[in-house]
């Protein structure tokens, strides 16, 4: 579809669009605020083309969303985009604009391919226990990441990076891939982590919290400023190794002497 996808006419919000099961490709704006949009299971909304466009959904829920555009697609600031299927950003796309927006993934089994791009807020919260699998390409979250109780972020052979101030972990982070944590806020002691967990002090010092860990721990610095990661007071459970590495001109120090830390 060349151009915009929206509601027109005089129905005072009573117009309805039913997607059907096929994919829709839109080059311009998508605006579902003036009517009811129902996405059928299996449908994919594709944001494509070389023209900038905006995505405004109101209360509509998408099934699958794919972005493969050579111009920036802007998500409505302050709004929540609910996806009950897969979310895919093709890595050759121009980076979408996610400022102030939240991606809410509600499927009990779906995939996230971040295309190497950074989302603002991401919430994983199906109505019943579910798993969102990050695969194919890396993804970042610069705002709040929320993994609800009973739900899982499974990371395949990719890296999911969280650089925001708030990580709410009541569920599970698992998989063969890597969860990279860059925030100055101490990593949560709640929830379960069994993937490789990388503390990257590229922007600030960090604290290694007292908790049970389920996979390998990496303590790193990819920046030019010397950084320290400090053990908090308490008991630690490490089933695997702890690795330290600095990949730029700044060094990295793991401080176990400031606080009383006990490892098992």
Short mmCIF file of C-alpha atoms in Angstrom, two decimals:
data_model
loop_
_atom_site.label_atom_id
_atom_site.label_comp_id
_atom_site.label_asym_id
_atom_site.label_seq_id
_atom_site.Cartn_x
_atom_site.Cartn_y
_atom_site.Cartn_z
CA UNK A 1 0.00 0.00 0.00
CA UNK A 2 1.53 3.30 -1.11
CA UNK A 3 0.61 6.12 1.24
CA UNK A 4 -1.23 6.15 4.57
CA UNK A 5 -3.43 3.62 6.35
CA UNK A 6 -6.10 5.18 8.55
CA UNK A 7 -9.83 5.74 9.09
CA UNK A 8 -11.78 8.32 7.08
CA UNK A 9 -15.42 9.19 6.74
CA UNK A 10 -18.17 10.31 9.08
CA UNK A 11 -18.68 7.27 11.28
CA UNK A 12 -17.69 9.05 14.51
CA UNK A 13 -15.28 6.30 15.47
CA UNK A 14 -17.56 3.46 14.34
CA UNK A 15 -15.50 2.44 11.30
CA UNK A 16 -13.87 -1.00 11.45
CA UNK A 17 -10.87 -2.54 9.71
CA UNK A 18 -10.36 -6.31 9.89
CA UNK A 19 -6.88 -7.23 8.73
CA UNK A 20 -7.36 -10.78 7.51
CA UNK A 21 -4.43 -13.18 7.69
CA UNK A 22 -2.25 -11.75 4.92
CA UNK A 23 0.53 -9.19 5.35
CA UNK A 24 -0.09 -5.47 4.86
CA UNK A 25 2.77 -3.23 3.69
CA UNK A 26 2.43 0.51 4.29
CA UNK A 27 4.84 3.20 3.07
CA UNK A 28 3.33 6.16 4.94
CA UNK A 29 1.53 6.82 8.23
CA UNK A 30 -0.56 4.29 10.14
CA UNK A 31 -3.25 5.77 12.37
CA UNK A 32 -5.93 3.61 14.01
CA UNK A 33 -7.27 6.15 16.51
CA UNK A 34 -10.55 6.98 14.75
CA UNK A 35 -12.05 3.51 14.60
CA UNK A 36 -11.59 -0.15 15.49
CA UNK A 37 -8.73 -2.14 14.01
CA UNK A 38 -8.81 -5.92 14.49
CA UNK A 39 -5.67 -7.83 13.58
CA UNK A 40 -6.35 -11.44 12.67
CA UNK A 41 -4.00 -14.14 13.94
CA UNK A 42 -1.22 -14.53 11.34
CA UNK A 43 -1.44 -10.99 9.99
CA UNK A 44 1.76 -8.94 9.68
CA UNK A 45 1.83 -5.15 9.45
CA UNK A 46 4.95 -4.10 7.56
CA UNK A 47 6.26 -0.55 7.69
CA UNK A 48 8.26 -0.14 4.50
CA UNK A 49 9.49 2.35 1.93
CA UNK A 50 11.62 5.44 1.74
CA UNK A 51 9.19 7.94 3.28
CA UNK A 52 9.06 8.89 6.94
CA UNK A 53 5.88 7.84 8.70
CA UNK A 54 4.20 7.68 12.11
CA UNK A 55 2.55 4.72 13.87
CA UNK A 56 -0.41 5.71 16.08
CA UNK A 57 -2.53 2.84 17.39
CA UNK A 58 -4.65 4.05 20.31
CA UNK A 59 -6.02 0.83 21.88
CA UNK A 60 -5.49 -1.41 18.85
CA UNK A 61 -3.42 -4.57 19.19
CA UNK A 62 -1.19 -5.76 16.36
CA UNK A 63 -0.37 -9.38 15.58
CA UNK A 64 3.05 -9.28 13.92
CA UNK A 65 4.93 -6.05 13.27
CA UNK A 66 7.86 -5.78 10.87
CA UNK A 67 9.92 -2.69 10.04
CA UNK A 68 12.01 -2.70 6.87
CA UNK A 69 12.07 0.95 5.83
CA UNK A 70 14.82 3.21 4.51
CA UNK A 71 13.28 6.23 6.29
CA UNK A 72 12.54 6.60 9.99
CA UNK A 73 9.19 5.35 11.27
CA UNK A 74 8.11 7.20 14.43
CA UNK A 75 6.11 5.57 17.22
CA UNK A 76 3.70 7.86 19.09
CA UNK A 77 5.43 9.32 22.15
CA UNK A 78 3.85 8.39 25.47
CA UNK A 79 1.83 5.59 23.87
CA UNK A 80 1.95 1.82 24.16
CA UNK A 81 2.25 -0.36 21.07
CA UNK A 82 0.78 -3.77 21.89
CA UNK A 83 2.03 -6.71 19.80
CA UNK A 84 0.47 -10.13 20.21
CA UNK A 85 2.94 -11.84 17.90
CA UNK A 86 6.44 -11.34 16.53
CA UNK A 87 8.27 -8.01 16.40
CA UNK A 88 10.95 -7.76 13.73
CA UNK A 89 13.22 -4.89 12.76
CA UNK A 90 15.26 -5.66 9.65
CA UNK A 91 18.87 -4.72 10.36
CA UNK A 92 19.24 -2.71 7.12
CA UNK A 93 16.36 -0.39 8.11
CA UNK A 94 16.74 3.21 9.16
CA UNK A 95 16.44 3.28 12.96
CA UNK A 96 12.83 3.80 14.08
CA UNK A 97 12.06 6.58 16.57
CA UNK A 98 10.86 5.07 19.86
CA UNK A 99 11.19 8.17 22.08
CA UNK A 100 8.74 7.97 24.99
CA UNK A 101 6.98 4.87 23.72
CA UNK A 102 6.48 1.39 25.20
CA UNK A 103 6.45 -1.88 23.29
CA UNK A 104 4.18 -4.37 25.06
CA UNK A 105 4.56 -7.98 23.91
CA UNK A 106 1.60 -10.12 24.98
CA UNK A 107 1.97 -13.39 23.06
CA UNK A 108 2.67 -16.59 24.99
CA UNK A 109 5.18 -17.58 22.30
CA UNK A 110 6.75 -15.04 19.95
CA UNK A 111 10.07 -13.67 18.71
CA UNK A 112 11.90 -10.36 18.93
CA UNK A 113 14.47 -9.44 16.29
CA UNK A 114 15.87 -6.04 17.19
CA UNK A 115 17.88 -5.37 14.05
CA UNK A 116 20.65 -3.92 16.22
CA UNK A 117 18.30 -1.05 17.14
CA UNK A 118 17.38 0.35 20.57
CA UNK A 119 13.81 0.45 21.89
CA UNK A 120 12.65 2.87 24.58
CA UNK A 121 10.54 0.78 27.00
CA UNK A 122 9.85 -2.94 26.59
CA UNK A 123 7.34 -4.96 28.63
CA UNK A 124 6.90 -8.72 28.37
CA UNK A 125 3.56 -9.57 29.95
CA UNK A 126 1.27 -12.14 28.28
CA UNK A 127 -2.05 -12.92 29.95
CA UNK A 128 -0.63 -16.33 30.90
CA UNK A 129 2.93 -17.58 31.23
CA UNK A 130 4.79 -16.92 27.99
CA UNK A 131 8.21 -16.76 26.36
CA UNK A 132 9.53 -14.04 24.06
CA UNK A 133 12.65 -15.23 22.24
CA UNK A 134 15.22 -12.66 21.13
CA UNK A 135 16.86 -14.02 18.00
CA UNK A 136 18.44 -13.21 14.63
CA UNK A 137 19.81 -9.77 15.63
CA UNK A 138 20.74 -7.77 18.73
CA UNK A 139 18.29 -5.52 20.56
CA UNK A 140 18.65 -2.69 23.08
CA UNK A 141 16.35 -1.07 25.64
CA UNK A 142 17.23 2.46 26.77
CA UNK A 143 14.28 2.98 29.12
CA UNK A 144 12.41 0.53 31.34
CA UNK A 145 12.56 -3.21 30.77
CA UNK A 146 9.81 -5.16 32.53
CA UNK A 147 9.64 -8.97 32.54
CA UNK A 148 6.49 -9.97 34.39
CA UNK A 149 6.10 -12.85 36.82
CA UNK A 150 5.86 -16.23 35.10
CA UNK A 151 7.18 -14.84 31.80
CA UNK A 152 10.53 -15.38 30.11
CA UNK A 153 12.88 -13.40 27.91
CA UNK A 154 14.82 -16.17 26.18
CA UNK A 155 17.94 -14.91 24.39
CA UNK A 156 19.22 -16.90 21.43
CA UNK A 157 22.67 -16.38 19.90
CA UNK A 158 22.35 -12.59 20.21
CA UNK A 159 22.83 -9.87 22.81
CA UNK A 160 20.05 -7.91 24.50
CA UNK A 161 21.41 -4.72 26.09
CA UNK A 162 19.67 -2.71 28.80
CA UNK A 163 21.05 0.80 29.38
CA UNK A 164 18.03 2.34 31.13
CA UNK A 165 17.57 3.09 34.81
CA UNK A 166 14.82 0.54 35.56
CA UNK A 167 14.83 -3.22 35.16
CA UNK A 168 11.82 -4.95 36.70
CA UNK A 169 12.65 -8.66 36.78
CA UNK A 170 9.89 -10.79 38.25
CA UNK A 171 10.20 -13.43 35.53
CA UNK A 172 13.18 -15.13 33.87
CA UNK A 173 16.05 -14.22 31.57
CA UNK A 174 17.36 -17.39 29.95
CA UNK A 175 18.94 -18.77 26.80
CA UNK A 176 22.31 -19.30 25.16
CA UNK A 177 22.83 -15.61 24.41
CA UNK A 178 23.94 -12.64 26.51
CA UNK A 179 22.04 -10.10 28.56
CA UNK A 180 24.19 -6.96 28.86
CA UNK A 181 23.43 -4.63 31.75
CA UNK A 182 24.84 -1.08 31.59
CA UNK A 183 22.80 0.79 34.20
CA UNK A 184 24.20 2.39 37.37
CA UNK A 185 21.13 1.03 39.19
CA UNK A 186 21.97 -2.19 41.01
CA UNK A 187 20.79 -5.26 39.10
CA UNK A 188 17.63 -6.76 40.69
CA UNK A 189 17.83 -9.58 43.21
CA UNK A 190 14.38 -10.84 42.15
CA UNK A 191 13.58 -13.16 39.28
CA UNK A 192 15.82 -15.74 37.62
CA UNK A 193 18.84 -15.25 35.36
CA UNK A 194 20.39 -18.23 33.60
CA UNK A 195 21.78 -16.67 30.42
CA UNK A 196 25.24 -15.14 30.33
CA UNK A 197 24.98 -11.88 32.28
CA UNK A 198 27.40 -9.13 31.28
CA UNK A 199 27.91 -6.10 33.50
CA UNK A 200 29.27 -3.39 31.17
CA UNK A 201 30.49 -0.36 33.11
CA UNK A 202 30.99 1.67 29.92
CA UNK A 203 29.09 4.71 31.29
CA UNK A 204 29.30 4.38 35.08
CA UNK A 205 30.43 2.29 38.02
CA UNK A 206 28.24 -0.69 38.87
CA UNK A 207 27.35 -2.94 41.80
CA UNK A 208 27.28 -6.71 41.55
CA UNK A 209 24.27 -7.68 43.69
CA UNK A 210 24.14 -10.54 46.16
CA UNK A 211 21.91 -13.15 44.51
CA UNK A 212 21.88 -16.58 42.87
CA UNK A 213 23.18 -16.52 39.31
CA UNK A 214 22.41 -19.24 36.80
CA UNK A 215 25.04 -18.70 34.12
CA UNK A 216 28.42 -17.17 33.39
CA UNK A 217 29.14 -13.62 34.61
CA UNK A 218 31.11 -11.13 32.53
CA UNK A 219 32.43 -7.89 34.04
CA UNK A 220 33.48 -5.55 31.28
CA UNK A 221 34.32 -2.02 30.22
CA UNK A 222 34.01 -1.05 26.58
CA UNK A 223 34.76 2.63 27.21
CA UNK A 224 37.77 4.90 27.60
CA UNK A 225 37.29 5.73 31.32
CA UNK A 226 38.54 3.42 34.09
CA UNK A 227 35.61 1.75 35.87
CA UNK A 228 34.94 -0.34 38.98
CA UNK A 229 32.29 -2.98 39.61
CA UNK A 230 31.85 -3.64 43.34
CA UNK A 231 30.50 -6.71 45.11
CA UNK A 232 27.61 -5.86 47.43
CA UNK A 233 27.50 -7.31 50.93
CA UNK A 234 25.94 -10.76 51.04
CA UNK A 235 26.13 -14.30 49.74
CA UNK A 236 26.62 -15.13 46.09
CA UNK A 237 25.94 -18.33 44.16
CA UNK A 238 27.99 -18.72 40.97
CA UNK A 239 27.44 -21.96 39.01
CA UNK A 240 29.88 -20.91 36.31
CA UNK A 241 32.87 -18.62 35.75
CA UNK A 242 33.40 -14.88 36.18
CA UNK A 243 35.21 -13.22 33.28
CA UNK A 244 36.79 -9.75 33.26
CA UNK A 245 37.65 -7.87 30.10
CA UNK A 246 38.25 -4.33 28.88
CA UNK A 247 38.00 -3.78 25.15
CA UNK A 248 38.99 -0.10 24.94
CA UNK A 249 41.52 2.17 26.66
CA UNK A 250 39.71 2.15 30.02
CA UNK A 251 40.42 -0.63 32.50
CA UNK A 252 37.99 -2.61 34.65
CA UNK A 253 38.29 -3.46 38.36
CA UNK A 254 36.17 -6.00 40.24
CA UNK A 255 36.20 -4.89 43.90
CA UNK A 256 35.58 -7.64 46.46
CA UNK A 257 37.27 -5.86 49.37
CA UNK A 258 34.94 -2.92 50.07
CA UNK A 259 32.02 -5.06 51.29
CA UNK A 260 31.71 -8.46 52.92
CA UNK A 261 30.86 -10.85 50.10
CA UNK A 262 30.69 -14.63 50.36
CA UNK A 263 30.67 -16.90 47.32
CA UNK A 264 29.30 -20.41 46.99
#
